[in-house]
C-alpha atoms as one frame of an Amber mdcrd trajectory, in Angstrom:
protein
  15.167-125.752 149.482  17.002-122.278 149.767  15.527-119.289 148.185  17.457
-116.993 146.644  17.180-112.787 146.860  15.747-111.352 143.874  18.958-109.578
 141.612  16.918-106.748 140.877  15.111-105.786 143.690  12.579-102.879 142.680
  13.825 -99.689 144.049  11.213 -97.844 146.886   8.792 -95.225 146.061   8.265
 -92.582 148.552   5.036 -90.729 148.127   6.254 -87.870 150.882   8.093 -84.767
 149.225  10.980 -82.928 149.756   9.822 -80.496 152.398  10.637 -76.740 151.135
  13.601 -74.956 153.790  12.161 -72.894 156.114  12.414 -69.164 155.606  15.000
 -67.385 157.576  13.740 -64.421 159.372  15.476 -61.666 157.814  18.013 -59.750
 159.513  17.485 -56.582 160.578  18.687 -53.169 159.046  21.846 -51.555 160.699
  20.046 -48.783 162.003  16.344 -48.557 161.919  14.718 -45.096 162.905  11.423
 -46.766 164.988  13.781 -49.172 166.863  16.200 -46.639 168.048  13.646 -44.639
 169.111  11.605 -47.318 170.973  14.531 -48.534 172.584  15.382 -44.586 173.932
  12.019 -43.998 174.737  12.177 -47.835 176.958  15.367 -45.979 178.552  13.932
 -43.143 179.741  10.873 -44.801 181.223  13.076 -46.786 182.936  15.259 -43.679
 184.760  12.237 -41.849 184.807  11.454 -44.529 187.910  15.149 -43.609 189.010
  15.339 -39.906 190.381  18.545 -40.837 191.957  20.035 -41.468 188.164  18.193
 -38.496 186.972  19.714 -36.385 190.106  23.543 -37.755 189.480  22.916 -36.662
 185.855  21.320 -33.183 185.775  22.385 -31.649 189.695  25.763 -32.627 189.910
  27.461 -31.000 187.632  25.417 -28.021 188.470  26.525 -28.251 191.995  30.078
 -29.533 191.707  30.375 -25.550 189.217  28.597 -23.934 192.438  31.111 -25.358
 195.175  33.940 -24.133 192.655  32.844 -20.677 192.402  32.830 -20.266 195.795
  36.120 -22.406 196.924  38.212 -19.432 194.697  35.583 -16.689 195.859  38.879
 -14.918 196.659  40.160 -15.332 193.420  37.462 -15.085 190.837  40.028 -14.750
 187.842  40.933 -18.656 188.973  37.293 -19.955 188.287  37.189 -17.810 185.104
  40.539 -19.302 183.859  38.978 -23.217 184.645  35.395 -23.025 184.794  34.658
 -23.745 181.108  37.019 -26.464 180.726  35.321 -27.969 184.055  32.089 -27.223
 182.574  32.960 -29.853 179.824  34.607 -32.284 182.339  32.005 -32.427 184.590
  29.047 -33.837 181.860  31.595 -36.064 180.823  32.652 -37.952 183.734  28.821
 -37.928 185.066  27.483 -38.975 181.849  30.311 -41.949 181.696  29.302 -43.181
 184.780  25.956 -43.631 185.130  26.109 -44.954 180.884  28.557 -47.611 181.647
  26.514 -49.225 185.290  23.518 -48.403 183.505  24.350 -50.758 180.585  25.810
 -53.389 182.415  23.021 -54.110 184.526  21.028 -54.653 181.544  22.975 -57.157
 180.510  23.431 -58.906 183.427  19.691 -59.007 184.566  19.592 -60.201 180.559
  17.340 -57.296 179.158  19.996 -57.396 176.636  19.525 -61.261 175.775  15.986
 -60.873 175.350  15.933 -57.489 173.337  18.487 -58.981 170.591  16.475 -62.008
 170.187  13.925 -59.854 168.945  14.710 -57.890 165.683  16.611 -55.127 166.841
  20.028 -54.666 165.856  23.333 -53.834 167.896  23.460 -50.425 166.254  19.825
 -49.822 166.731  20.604 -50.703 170.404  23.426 -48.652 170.866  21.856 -45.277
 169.042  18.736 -46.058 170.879  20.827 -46.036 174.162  22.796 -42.738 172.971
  19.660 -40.736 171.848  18.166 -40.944 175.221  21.402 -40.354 177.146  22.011
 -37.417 175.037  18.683 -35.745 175.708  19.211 -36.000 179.194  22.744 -34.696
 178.259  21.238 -31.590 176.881  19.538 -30.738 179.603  22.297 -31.254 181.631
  24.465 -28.843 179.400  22.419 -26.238 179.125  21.672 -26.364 182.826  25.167
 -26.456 184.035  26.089 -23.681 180.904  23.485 -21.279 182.104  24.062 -21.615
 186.032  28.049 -20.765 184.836  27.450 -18.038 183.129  24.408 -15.907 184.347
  24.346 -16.552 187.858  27.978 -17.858 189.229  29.200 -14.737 186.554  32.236
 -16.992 184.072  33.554 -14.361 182.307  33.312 -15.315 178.792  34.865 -13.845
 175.646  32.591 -15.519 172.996  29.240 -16.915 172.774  27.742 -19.129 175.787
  25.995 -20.952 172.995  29.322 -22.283 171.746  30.239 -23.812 175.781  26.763
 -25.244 175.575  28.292 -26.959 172.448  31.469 -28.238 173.209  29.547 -29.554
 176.777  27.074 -31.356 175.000  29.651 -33.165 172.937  31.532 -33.762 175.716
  28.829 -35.320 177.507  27.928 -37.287 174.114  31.789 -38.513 174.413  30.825
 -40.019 178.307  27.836 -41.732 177.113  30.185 -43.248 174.583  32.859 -44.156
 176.355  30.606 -45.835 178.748  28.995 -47.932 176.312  32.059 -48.997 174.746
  34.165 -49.922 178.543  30.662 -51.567 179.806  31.503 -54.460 177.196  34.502
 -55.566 179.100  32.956 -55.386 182.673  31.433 -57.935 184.426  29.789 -56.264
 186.973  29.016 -52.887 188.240  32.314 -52.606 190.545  34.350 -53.464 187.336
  32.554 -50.876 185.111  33.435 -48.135 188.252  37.306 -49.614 188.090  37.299
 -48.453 184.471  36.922 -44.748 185.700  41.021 -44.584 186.985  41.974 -45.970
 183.706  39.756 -44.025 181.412  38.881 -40.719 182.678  41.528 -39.859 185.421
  44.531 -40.300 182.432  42.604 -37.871 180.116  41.971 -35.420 183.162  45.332
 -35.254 183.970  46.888 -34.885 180.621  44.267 -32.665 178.800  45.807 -29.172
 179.643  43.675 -28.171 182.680  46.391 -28.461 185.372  49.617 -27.119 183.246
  49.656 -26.476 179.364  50.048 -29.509 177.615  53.298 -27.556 175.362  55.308
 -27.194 179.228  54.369 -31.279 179.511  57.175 -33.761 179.324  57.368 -34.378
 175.166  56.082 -38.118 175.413  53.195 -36.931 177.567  52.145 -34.377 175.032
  52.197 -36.638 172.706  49.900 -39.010 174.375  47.388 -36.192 175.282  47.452
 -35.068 171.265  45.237 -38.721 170.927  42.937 -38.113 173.875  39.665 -36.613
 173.292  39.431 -34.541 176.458  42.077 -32.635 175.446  40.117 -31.356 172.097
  37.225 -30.910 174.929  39.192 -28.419 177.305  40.954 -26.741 173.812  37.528
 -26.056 172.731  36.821 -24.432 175.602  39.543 -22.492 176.290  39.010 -21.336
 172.461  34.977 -19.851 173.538  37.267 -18.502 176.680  39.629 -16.326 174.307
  37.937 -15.404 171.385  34.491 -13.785 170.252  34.162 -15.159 167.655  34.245
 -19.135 166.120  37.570 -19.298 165.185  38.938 -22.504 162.925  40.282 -24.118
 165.804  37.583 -23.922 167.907  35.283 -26.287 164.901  38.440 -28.099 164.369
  38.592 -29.401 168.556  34.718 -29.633 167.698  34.635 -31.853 164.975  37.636
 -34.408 166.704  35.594 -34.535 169.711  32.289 -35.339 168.085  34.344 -37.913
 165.615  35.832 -39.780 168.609  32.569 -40.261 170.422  31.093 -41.864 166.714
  33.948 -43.691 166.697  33.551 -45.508 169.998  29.578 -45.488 169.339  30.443
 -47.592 166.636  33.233 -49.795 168.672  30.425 -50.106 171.107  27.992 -51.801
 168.608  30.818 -53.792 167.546  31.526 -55.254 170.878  28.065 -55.372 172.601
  27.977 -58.612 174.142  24.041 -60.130 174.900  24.886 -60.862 178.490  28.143
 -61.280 181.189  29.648 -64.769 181.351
């Protein structure tokens, strides 16, 4: 005898529910004031067990002014004419440097992949990383400000508190342009290769060697887009006048825009760790 199926078989309960989603951890705030700070005060701690770093950052500008001073002893009028714009070039180069290796290696030793798995954002990252390079950059300024003008005598027309200015931007723009190139090395001789191809086209093309106006015209017009240039105008501006004159906040302003700018390129890019 064959059985046959039953035509209307009775459909399964299922006593289990539907079990709810699980909540997504929310994502954190662009910016958040007690991250960024944590994550600058983590930084410092960390070169504060590096006097080497701290050295680089804070002495050599300071001595790189004092070997100047005394390579045109002879010709005093010579240091006078440079000094200032120097005195912006130096934080700037320094504060690139050590930003960019600095950076990197925390990525590669994958501080970076662990912080951003917690709930801290690129731009809280980044700021963090800025706000405690730029207090060592103020140091740094007003060191290398004060050693130029009251004791290796840079004859100033306007206020030394407007060089201490334009130097701290300037060093703001080298801890900004060495987060943003840090992105794109892989290792600490890469981020030193980006040096030639960053810095040394912006030294040479930024008016302290020959006036960027006497410059070949497609030259000129290349340094009219380069920060550095704003830098040593700015400078030269303090150099001239007494008093703050429209084109001295003008070159002030453009060089504190760029260095947001690539602050915020630099958030944009931030990778967690090298490939």
């Amino acid at each position: 005898m064959t059985t046959t199926p039953n035509a209307n078989p009775q459909p399964k309960t299922t006593t289990e529910k539907a079990k709810p989603p699980m909540p997504t951890a929310p994502r954190p705030r662009a910016l958040d004031y007690s991250r960024t700070t944590a994550t600058a005060a983590r930084v410092l701690r960390q070169l504060g067990h590096d006097p080497r770093t701290i050295a680089l950052l804070i002495l050599i500008p300071c001595v790189m002014l004092f070997l100047l001073r005394y390579v045109f002893d002879g010709s005093p009028r010579v240091f006078d004419a440079i000094g200032a714009s120097l005195l912006g070039i130096f934080p700037l180069i320094t504060m690139f440097l050590v930003t960019s290796i600095a950076t990197l290696r925390e990525r590669t030793s994958g501080t970076l992949e662990r912080l951003l798995a917690m709930p801290l954002g690129k731009g809280d990252l980044i700021a963090g990383y800025a706000l405690a390079f730029g207090t060592l950059a103020i140091i740094q300024s007003a060191l290398a400000t004060g050693l130029a003008v009251w004791f290796l005598d840079l004859d100033v027309t306007g206020s030394p508190w407007l060089l201490l200015v334009v130097a701290l931007l300037d060093a703001l723009l080298g801890t900004a342009l060495g987060l943003f190139v840090s992105a794109f090395a892989s290792s600490e001789f890469q981020a030193v290769q980006f040096m030639p191809a960053v810095i040394f086209p912006q030294l040479l093309l930024c008016g302290l060697f020959t006036p960027r106006p006497d410059m070949h015209p497609a030259l000129e017009a290349i340094s009219n887009v380069l920060p550095m240039s704003y830098a040593v105008d700015g400078m030269n501006e303090v150099l001239l006048h007494t008093d703050m004159t429209a084109s001295f906040v003008r070159d002030a302003a453009i060089v504190a825009g760029c260095a947001l700018l690539v602050l915020t390129l630099g958030a944009a890019t931030l990778r967690r760790r090298t490939t």
